[in-house]
PDB file of C-alpha atoms in Angstrom:
ATOM      1  CA  MET A   1     127.090  78.099  22.554  1.00  0.00           C
ATOM      2  CA  SER A   2     129.510  76.658  25.173  1.00  0.00           C
ATOM      3  CA  VAL A   3     129.858  72.849  25.456  1.00  0.00           C
ATOM      4  CA  ASP A   4     130.197  71.167  28.950  1.00  0.00           C
ATOM      5  CA  VAL A   5     133.429  69.671  28.843  1.00  0.00           C
ATOM      6  CA  HIS A   6     136.103  66.843  29.820  1.00  0.00           C
ATOM      7  CA  HIS A   7     137.991  67.293  32.842  1.00  0.00           C
ATOM      8  CA  VAL A   8     140.127  66.889  35.831  1.00  0.00           C
ATOM      9  CA  LEU A   9     140.654  68.601  38.746  1.00  0.00           C
ATOM     10  CA  ASP A  10     143.677  68.460  41.354  1.00  0.00           C
ATOM     11  CA  GLY A  11     145.508  70.227  43.755  1.00  0.00           C
ATOM     12  CA  PRO A  12     144.060  71.458  46.704  1.00  0.00           C
ATOM     13  CA  ALA A  13     140.290  73.175  47.013  1.00  0.00           C
ATOM     14  CA  ASP A  14     141.224  76.731  48.190  1.00  0.00           C
ATOM     15  CA  GLY A  15     144.637  77.058  46.481  1.00  0.00           C
ATOM     16  CA  PRO A  16     145.454  79.781  43.370  1.00  0.00           C
ATOM     17  CA  ALA A  17     143.252  77.898  40.157  1.00  0.00           C
ATOM     18  CA  VAL A  18     145.638  77.247  37.186  1.00  0.00           C
ATOM     19  CA  VAL A  19     144.052  75.733  33.720  1.00  0.00           C
ATOM     20  CA  LEU A  20     146.641  73.999  31.357  1.00  0.00           C
ATOM     21  CA  SER A  21     144.708  73.957  27.846  1.00  0.00           C
ATOM     22  CA  ASN A  22     145.672  71.295  24.810  1.00  0.00           C
ATOM     23  CA  SER A  23     146.916  71.650  21.292  1.00  0.00           C
ATOM     24  CA  ILE A  24     144.378  70.162  18.628  1.00  0.00           C
ATOM     25  CA  GLY A  25     145.431  66.466  18.214  1.00  0.00           C
ATOM     26  CA  SER A  26     145.553  65.389  22.183  1.00  0.00           C
ATOM     27  CA  ASN A  27     143.714  65.525  25.219  1.00  0.00           C
ATOM     28  CA  LEU A  28     144.350  66.956  28.948  1.00  0.00           C
ATOM     29  CA  HIS A  29     147.056  64.160  28.999  1.00  0.00           C
ATOM     30  CA  MET A  30     149.187  65.599  27.238  1.00  0.00           C
ATOM     31  CA  TRP A  31     149.774  68.117  30.422  1.00  0.00           C
ATOM     32  CA  ASP A  32     149.973  64.647  33.105  1.00  0.00           C
ATOM     33  CA  PRO A  33     154.185  66.040  33.085  1.00  0.00           C
ATOM     34  CA  GLN A  34     153.277  68.800  34.837  1.00  0.00           C
ATOM     35  CA  VAL A  35     150.423  67.566  37.538  1.00  0.00           C
ATOM     36  CA  GLN A  36     151.726  67.510  40.683  1.00  0.00           C
ATOM     37  CA  PRO A  37     155.224  69.716  40.849  1.00  0.00           C
ATOM     38  CA  LEU A  38     152.175  72.863  40.598  1.00  0.00           C
ATOM     39  CA  VAL A  39     150.437  70.172  43.260  1.00  0.00           C
ATOM     40  CA  ASP A  40     153.558  70.198  45.751  1.00  0.00           C
ATOM     41  CA  ASN A  41     153.362  74.147  45.150  1.00  0.00           C
ATOM     42  CA  GLY A  42     149.905  74.349  46.485  1.00  0.00           C
ATOM     43  CA  PHE A  43     148.100  75.012  43.292  1.00  0.00           C
ATOM     44  CA  ARG A  44     144.446  73.659  41.978  1.00  0.00           C
ATOM     45  CA  VAL A  45     144.964  72.210  38.865  1.00  0.00           C
ATOM     46  CA  VAL A  46     142.150  72.265  36.123  1.00  0.00           C
ATOM     47  CA  ARG A  47     142.793  70.186  33.369  1.00  0.00           C
ATOM     48  CA  TYR A  48     140.423  70.354  30.535  1.00  0.00           C
ATOM     49  CA  ASP A  49     139.334  68.136  26.965  1.00  0.00           C
ATOM     50  CA  THR A  50     139.147  70.974  24.455  1.00  0.00           C
ATOM     51  CA  ARG A  51     135.520  70.786  22.861  1.00  0.00           C
ATOM     52  CA  GLY A  52     135.605  68.036  19.490  1.00  0.00           C
ATOM     53  CA  HIS A  53     138.531  66.175  21.325  1.00  0.00           C
ATOM     54  CA  GLY A  54     139.425  63.305  24.290  1.00  0.00           C
ATOM     55  CA  GLU A  55     136.541  62.357  25.845  1.00  0.00           C
ATOM     56  CA  SER A  56     134.418  66.510  25.474  1.00  0.00           C
ATOM     57  CA  ALA A  57     131.364  66.156  22.893  1.00  0.00           C
ATOM     58  CA  VAL A  58     132.025  67.071  19.497  1.00  0.00           C
ATOM     59  CA  PRO A  59     129.600  69.492  18.251  1.00  0.00           C
ATOM     60  CA  SER A  60     129.084  69.820  14.587  1.00  0.00           C
ATOM     61  CA  GLY A  61     131.640  71.840  13.226  1.00  0.00           C
ATOM     62  CA  PRO A  62     132.786  74.816  11.950  1.00  0.00           C
ATOM     63  CA  TYR A  63     133.217  75.949  15.732  1.00  0.00           C
ATOM     64  CA  GLY A  64     135.319  79.820  16.278  1.00  0.00           C
ATOM     65  CA  ILE A  65     137.883  81.024  18.642  1.00  0.00           C
ATOM     66  CA  ASP A  66     134.441  83.289  20.966  1.00  0.00           C
ATOM     67  CA  ASP A  67     133.464  79.077  20.774  1.00  0.00           C
ATOM     68  CA  VAL A  68     135.767  77.180  22.747  1.00  0.00           C
ATOM     69  CA  GLY A  69     137.002  80.785  24.904  1.00  0.00           C
ATOM     70  CA  GLY A  70     133.488  80.281  25.315  1.00  0.00           C
ATOM     71  CA  ASP A  71     133.139  76.290  26.753  1.00  0.00           C
ATOM     72  CA  VAL A  72     136.761  77.354  29.110  1.00  0.00           C
ATOM     73  CA  LEU A  73     134.305  80.472  30.828  1.00  0.00           C
ATOM     74  CA  ALA A  74     131.333  78.362  31.682  1.00  0.00           C
ATOM     75  CA  LEU A  75     133.701  75.252  32.863  1.00  0.00           C
ATOM     76  CA  LEU A  76     135.211  78.170  34.757  1.00  0.00           C
ATOM     77  CA  ASP A  77     131.556  79.263  36.635  1.00  0.00           C
ATOM     78  CA  SER A  78     130.742  75.861  36.585  1.00  0.00           C
ATOM     79  CA  LEU A  79     133.739  75.761  39.113  1.00  0.00           C
ATOM     80  CA  GLY A  80     133.321  79.196  40.979  1.00  0.00           C
ATOM     81  CA  ILE A  81     136.006  79.967  40.423  1.00  0.00           C
ATOM     82  CA  GLU A  82     136.459  83.595  39.789  1.00  0.00           C
ATOM     83  CA  SER A  83     140.634  84.040  37.991  1.00  0.00           C
ATOM     84  CA  ALA A  84     142.802  81.306  37.302  1.00  0.00           C
ATOM     85  CA  HIS A  85     146.041  81.160  35.668  1.00  0.00           C
ATOM     86  CA  PHE A  86     146.758  80.470  32.344  1.00  0.00           C
ATOM     87  CA  ALA A  87     148.828  77.447  30.262  1.00  0.00           C
ATOM     88  CA  GLY A  88     148.050  76.744  26.875  1.00  0.00           C
ATOM     89  CA  VAL A  89     150.224  74.812  23.845  1.00  0.00           C
ATOM     90  CA  SER A  90     149.714  75.189  20.549  1.00  0.00           C
ATOM     91  CA  LEU A  91     144.973  75.689  20.076  1.00  0.00           C
ATOM     92  CA  GLY A  92     144.791  75.878  24.121  1.00  0.00           C
ATOM     93  CA  GLY A  93     147.589  79.212  23.205  1.00  0.00           C
ATOM     94  CA  MET A  94     145.031  80.617  20.804  1.00  0.00           C
ATOM     95  CA  THR A  95     142.263  80.199  23.425  1.00  0.00           C
ATOM     96  CA  GLY A  96     144.259  81.501  26.128  1.00  0.00           C
ATOM     97  CA  ILE A  97     144.693  84.792  24.282  1.00  0.00           C
ATOM     98  CA  TRP A  98     141.412  85.360  23.627  1.00  0.00           C
ATOM     99  CA  LEU A  99     140.408  85.281  27.191  1.00  0.00           C
ATOM    100  CA  ALA A 100     143.241  87.243  28.239  1.00  0.00           C
ATOM    101  CA  GLN A 101     142.018  89.709  25.466  1.00  0.00           C
ATOM    102  CA  ASN A 102     138.034  89.413  25.915  1.00  0.00           C
ATOM    103  CA  ALA A 103     137.198  88.802  29.952  1.00  0.00           C
ATOM    104  CA  PRO A 104     140.175  90.092  31.353  1.00  0.00           C
ATOM    105  CA  GLU A 105     139.533  89.375  34.556  1.00  0.00           C
ATOM    106  CA  ARG A 106     139.065  85.666  33.989  1.00  0.00           C
ATOM    107  CA  VAL A 107     142.724  85.374  33.326  1.00  0.00           C
ATOM    108  CA  ARG A 108     144.733  85.874  35.798  1.00  0.00           C
ATOM    109  CA  SER A 109     148.451  85.593  34.621  1.00  0.00           C
ATOM    110  CA  LEU A 110     149.058  84.232  31.064  1.00  0.00           C
ATOM    111  CA  VAL A 111     151.786  81.109  29.296  1.00  0.00           C
ATOM    112  CA  PRO A 112     150.826  80.948  25.611  1.00  0.00           C
ATOM    113  CA  SER A 113     153.205  78.215  24.523  1.00  0.00           C
ATOM    114  CA  PHE A 114     154.141  76.869  21.326  1.00  0.00           C
ATOM    115  CA  THR A 115     151.996  78.756  19.488  1.00  0.00           C
ATOM    116  CA  SER A 116     150.554  82.390  17.570  1.00  0.00           C
ATOM    117  CA  ALA A 117     148.100  84.113  17.226  1.00  0.00           C
ATOM    118  CA  GLN A 118     147.862  83.939  13.658  1.00  0.00           C
ATOM    119  CA  PRO A 119     148.270  81.139  12.083  1.00  0.00           C
ATOM    120  CA  GLY A 120     148.276  81.820   8.713  1.00  0.00           C
ATOM    121  CA  ASN A 121     148.751  78.616   6.237  1.00  0.00           C
ATOM    122  CA  THR A 122     145.257  79.008   5.685  1.00  0.00           C
ATOM    123  CA  GLN A 123     145.225  76.203   2.922  1.00  0.00           C
ATOM    124  CA  MET A 124     147.570  73.489   4.409  1.00  0.00           C
ATOM    125  CA  TRP A 125     144.180  74.187   6.925  1.00  0.00           C
ATOM    126  CA  LEU A 126     141.381  73.111   4.609  1.00  0.00           C
ATOM    127  CA  ASP A 127     143.328  70.712   2.873  1.00  0.00           C
ATOM    128  CA  ARG A 128     143.438  68.930   5.950  1.00  0.00           C
ATOM    129  CA  VAL A 129     139.758  69.338   6.359  1.00  0.00           C
ATOM    130  CA  LYS A 130     139.389  68.274   3.794  1.00  0.00           C
ATOM    131  CA  GLN A 131     141.946  64.580   4.640  1.00  0.00           C
ATOM    132  CA  VAL A 132     139.849  63.991   7.692  1.00  0.00           C
ATOM    133  CA  ARG A 133     136.932  64.589   6.459  1.00  0.00           C
ATOM    134  CA  THR A 134     137.355  61.614   4.189  1.00  0.00           C
ATOM    135  CA  GLU A 135     140.011  59.346   5.364  1.00  0.00           C
ATOM    136  CA  GLY A 136     140.023  60.074   9.438  1.00  0.00           C
ATOM    137  CA  MET A 137     142.768  60.254  11.703  1.00  0.00           C
ATOM    138  CA  ALA A 138     145.945  57.983  11.097  1.00  0.00           C
ATOM    139  CA  LYS A 139     147.633  60.104   8.401  1.00  0.00           C
ATOM    140  CA  ILE A 140     147.134  62.810  10.879  1.00  0.00           C
ATOM    141  CA  ALA A 141     148.859  60.952  14.128  1.00  0.00           C
ATOM    142  CA  GLU A 142     151.145  59.336  12.449  1.00  0.00           C
ATOM    143  CA  GLY A 143     152.653  63.002  10.568  1.00  0.00           C
ATOM    144  CA  GLY A 144     151.654  65.245  13.258  1.00  0.00           C
ATOM    145  CA  ILE A 145     154.297  62.951  15.547  1.00  0.00           C
ATOM    146  CA  GLY A 146     156.869  64.398  13.675  1.00  0.00           C
ATOM    147  CA  ARG A 147     155.705  67.819  14.127  1.00  0.00           C
ATOM    148  CA  TRP A 148     155.186  66.986  17.829  1.00  0.00           C
ATOM    149  CA  PHE A 149     158.529  66.560  19.459  1.00  0.00           C
ATOM    150  CA  THR A 150     162.303  65.793  17.893  1.00  0.00           C
ATOM    151  CA  GLN A 151     163.636  63.114  16.061  1.00  0.00           C
ATOM    152  CA  ASP A 152     166.214  62.917  19.120  1.00  0.00           C
ATOM    153  CA  TRP A 153     163.349  62.477  21.293  1.00  0.00           C
ATOM    154  CA  ILE A 154     160.176  59.912  19.008  1.00  0.00           C
ATOM    155  CA  ASP A 155     163.894  57.651  19.095  1.00  0.00           C
ATOM    156  CA  ALA A 156     164.925  57.679  23.322  1.00  0.00           C
ATOM    157  CA  ASN A 157     161.077  57.108  23.138  1.00  0.00           C
ATOM    158  CA  PRO A 158     159.346  55.244  21.005  1.00  0.00           C
ATOM    159  CA  GLU A 159     156.897  54.533  23.523  1.00  0.00           C
ATOM    160  CA  ARG A 160     156.029  56.888  25.127  1.00  0.00           C
ATOM    161  CA  ALA A 161     155.712  58.360  21.825  1.00  0.00           C
ATOM    162  CA  ALA A 162     153.555  55.456  20.687  1.00  0.00           C
ATOM    163  CA  ALA A 163     150.867  56.447  23.101  1.00  0.00           C
ATOM    164  CA  MET A 164     151.226  60.563  21.673  1.00  0.00           C
ATOM    165  CA  ARG A 165     150.769  59.223  18.690  1.00  0.00           C
ATOM    166  CA  GLU A 166     148.055  56.808  19.985  1.00  0.00           C
ATOM    167  CA  MET A 167     146.741  60.247  21.240  1.00  0.00           C
ATOM    168  CA  THR A 168     146.026  62.196  17.885  1.00  0.00           C
ATOM    169  CA  ALA A 169     144.743  58.766  16.539  1.00  0.00           C
ATOM    170  CA  THR A 170     141.528  58.244  19.013  1.00  0.00           C
ATOM    171  CA  THR A 171     140.752  62.428  18.404  1.00  0.00           C
ATOM    172  CA  PRO A 172     137.620  62.322  17.388  1.00  0.00           C
ATOM    173  CA  ALA A 173     137.654  63.355  13.406  1.00  0.00           C
ATOM    174  CA  GLU A 174     134.674  65.502  13.376  1.00  0.00           C
ATOM    175  CA  GLY A 175     135.680  67.396  16.355  1.00  0.00           C
ATOM    176  CA  TYR A 176     139.993  68.009  15.017  1.00  0.00           C
ATOM    177  CA  ALA A 177     138.656  69.407  11.489  1.00  0.00           C
ATOM    178  CA  ALA A 178     136.286  72.126  12.966  1.00  0.00           C
ATOM    179  CA  CYS A 179     139.051  73.336  15.155  1.00  0.00           C
ATOM    180  CA  CYS A 180     140.867  72.726  11.840  1.00  0.00           C
ATOM    181  CA  GLU A 181     138.597  75.195  10.453  1.00  0.00           C
ATOM    182  CA  LEU A 182     139.033  77.210  13.105  1.00  0.00           C
ATOM    183  CA  LEU A 183     142.640  78.303  12.261  1.00  0.00           C
ATOM    184  CA  ALA A 184     142.187  78.845   9.229  1.00  0.00           C
ATOM    185  CA  ASP A 185     141.660  82.285  10.048  1.00  0.00           C
ATOM    186  CA  LEU A 186     142.378  82.870  12.327  1.00  0.00           C
ATOM    187  CA  ASP A 187     143.841  86.544  14.171  1.00  0.00           C
ATOM    188  CA  LEU A 188     144.562  87.866  17.685  1.00  0.00           C
ATOM    189  CA  VAL A 189     147.569  90.546  16.696  1.00  0.00           C
ATOM    190  CA  PRO A 190     145.760  92.745  16.117  1.00  0.00           C
ATOM    191  CA  GLY A 191     144.342  92.206  20.079  1.00  0.00           C
ATOM    192  CA  LEU A 192     147.752  91.818  21.593  1.00  0.00           C
ATOM    193  CA  PRO A 193     148.205  95.099  22.802  1.00  0.00           C
ATOM    194  CA  LYS A 194     144.612  94.906  25.620  1.00  0.00           C
ATOM    195  CA  ILE A 195     146.261  92.097  26.758  1.00  0.00           C
ATOM    196  CA  THR A 196     147.254  93.504  30.680  1.00  0.00           C
ATOM    197  CA  ALA A 197     147.742  89.916  32.165  1.00  0.00           C
ATOM    198  CA  PRO A 198     151.235  88.831  33.654  1.00  0.00           C
ATOM    199  CA  THR A 199     152.425  86.936  29.697  1.00  0.00           C
ATOM    200  CA  LEU A 200     155.453  84.671  30.043  1.00  0.00           C
ATOM    201  CA  VAL A 201     155.486  83.328  25.928  1.00  0.00           C
ATOM    202  CA  ILE A 202     157.144  80.662  25.100  1.00  0.00           C
ATOM    203  CA  SER A 203     158.570  79.126  22.508  1.00  0.00           C
ATOM    204  CA  GLY A 204     160.559  75.145  21.238  1.00  0.00           C
ATOM    205  CA  ALA A 205     163.886  76.327  18.860  1.00  0.00           C
ATOM    206  CA  ASP A 206     162.934  73.121  16.924  1.00  0.00           C
ATOM    207  CA  ASP A 207     158.633  73.832  16.332  1.00  0.00           C
ATOM    208  CA  LYS A 208     158.482  73.425  12.554  1.00  0.00           C
ATOM    209  CA  ALA A 209     154.240  73.905  13.247  1.00  0.00           C
ATOM    210  CA  LEU A 210     154.726  77.859  14.188  1.00  0.00           C
ATOM    211  CA  PRO A 211     158.235  78.360  14.434  1.00  0.00           C
ATOM    212  CA  ALA A 212     159.694  80.309  17.461  1.00  0.00           C
ATOM    213  CA  ASP A 213     158.930  83.840  14.558  1.00  0.00           C
ATOM    214  CA  HIS A 214     155.653  83.456  16.131  1.00  0.00           C
ATOM    215  CA  GLY A 215     156.327  83.784  19.885  1.00  0.00           C
ATOM    216  CA  ARG A 216     157.723  86.599  19.489  1.00  0.00           C
ATOM    217  CA  VAL A 217     155.262  88.145  17.715  1.00  0.00           C
ATOM    218  CA  ILE A 218     152.506  87.523  20.882  1.00  0.00           C
ATOM    219  CA  ALA A 219     155.496  89.010  23.237  1.00  0.00           C
ATOM    220  CA  ASP A 220     156.518  92.308  21.319  1.00  0.00           C
ATOM    221  CA  GLY A 221     152.274  92.647  20.916  1.00  0.00           C
ATOM    222  CA  ILE A 222     151.826  92.273  24.581  1.00  0.00           C
ATOM    223  CA  ARG A 223     153.699  94.793  26.729  1.00  0.00           C
ATOM    224  CA  GLY A 224     155.798  94.133  29.639  1.00  0.00           C
ATOM    225  CA  ALA A 225     155.903  90.130  27.906  1.00  0.00           C
ATOM    226  CA  ARG A 226     158.488  87.789  28.602  1.00  0.00           C
ATOM    227  CA  PHE A 227     159.639  85.245  26.217  1.00  0.00           C
ATOM    228  CA  GLU A 228     161.106  81.957  26.670  1.00  0.00           C
ATOM    229  CA  VAL A 229     162.874  80.087  23.501  1.00  0.00           C
ATOM    230  CA  VAL A 230     163.010  76.195  24.201  1.00  0.00           C
ATOM    231  CA  GLU A 231     166.180  74.884  23.663  1.00  0.00           C
ATOM    232  CA  HIS A 232     165.845  71.019  22.254  1.00  0.00           C
ATOM    233  CA  ALA A 233     161.574  70.992  22.070  1.00  0.00           C
ATOM    234  CA  ALA A 234     159.654  70.695  19.227  1.00  0.00           C
ATOM    235  CA  HIS A 235     155.575  71.865  19.121  1.00  0.00           C
ATOM    236  CA  LEU A 236     154.815  69.801  22.273  1.00  0.00           C
ATOM    237  CA  GLY A 237     157.240  71.215  24.778  1.00  0.00           C
ATOM    238  CA  ASN A 238     155.634  70.986  27.109  1.00  0.00           C
ATOM    239  CA  TYR A 239     156.032  67.093  27.246  1.00  0.00           C
ATOM    240  CA  GLU A 240     159.651  67.500  25.700  1.00  0.00           C
ATOM    241  CA  GLN A 241     161.244  69.233  27.609  1.00  0.00           C
ATOM    242  CA  ALA A 242     159.024  69.174  30.231  1.00  0.00           C
ATOM    243  CA  GLU A 243     161.567  69.657  33.514  1.00  0.00           C
ATOM    244  CA  ARG A 244     162.512  73.411  31.744  1.00  0.00           C
ATOM    245  CA  TYR A 245     158.930  73.862  31.128  1.00  0.00           C
ATOM    246  CA  THR A 246     157.451  73.112  34.120  1.00  0.00           C
ATOM    247  CA  GLN A 247     159.811  75.483  35.105  1.00  0.00           C
ATOM    248  CA  LEU A 248     159.294  78.684  33.531  1.00  0.00           C
ATOM    249  CA  ILE A 249     156.016  78.204  34.984  1.00  0.00           C
ATOM    250  CA  LEU A 250     155.803  77.700  38.212  1.00  0.00           C
ATOM    251  CA  GLU A 251     158.182  80.527  38.384  1.00  0.00           C
ATOM    252  CA  HIS A 252     155.708  82.332  35.923  1.00  0.00           C
ATOM    253  CA  PHE A 253     152.758  81.456  38.043  1.00  0.00           C
ATOM    254  CA  LYS A 254     154.491  82.681  41.036  1.00  0.00           C
ATOM    255  CA  GLY A 255     155.779  85.747  40.675  1.00  0.00           C
ATOM    256  CA  VAL A 256     151.902  87.027  40.088  1.00  0.00           C
ATOM    257  CA  ALA A 257     151.136  88.689  43.101  1.00  0.00           C
TER     258      ALA A 257
END
């Protein structure tokens, strides 16, 4: 069953809708750098917190990809949006892939970013579930910041890095754990050829969590998909290299009729 997810709207009510979907361990504020440029270009920006994250509900886990995808469909219905451009990072990107496979009429164009169609590392995810449920989010947040950003960026932006670390630390432990269970056995690869939405896949050159090879698999599986690798970007490349990332998604969204 879908849950009501916390969301924020920006931009003109009659503008083409863009849905932005957050990574695991973050919330809708990870998209702050993209909001104003999208609004300035006439888009209606819909940001939301994935279930179990931010200010959204935290239903008991485990969650399935159809659960988090269903939440987006319910959100679009509640807002009266027939179709939208969709960009997602990490788990958000996987959500977008599922939507494009299962509700193609709702996805105007797709940008899976710093993500994978099959994350793998099943035991790692299950170990993390156990750690979160026994120890909480503090250690996850401490280790996660080094996956989200390059060390050069962290050194140059200590206050911003601390704020992003706090974003993970304050993520509900059960919501995070339930999403880890989702990732443990996820495989969206077989359905990639079904996707018809114009697709731009973006990976980070320095993403150790989901290296660019994962993005290449997605791009190779979707007919006509374009693949871009952003230099000096780790897992949250939309934030670390905001200007380049925003340029890429704007070009893609504006290029779709």
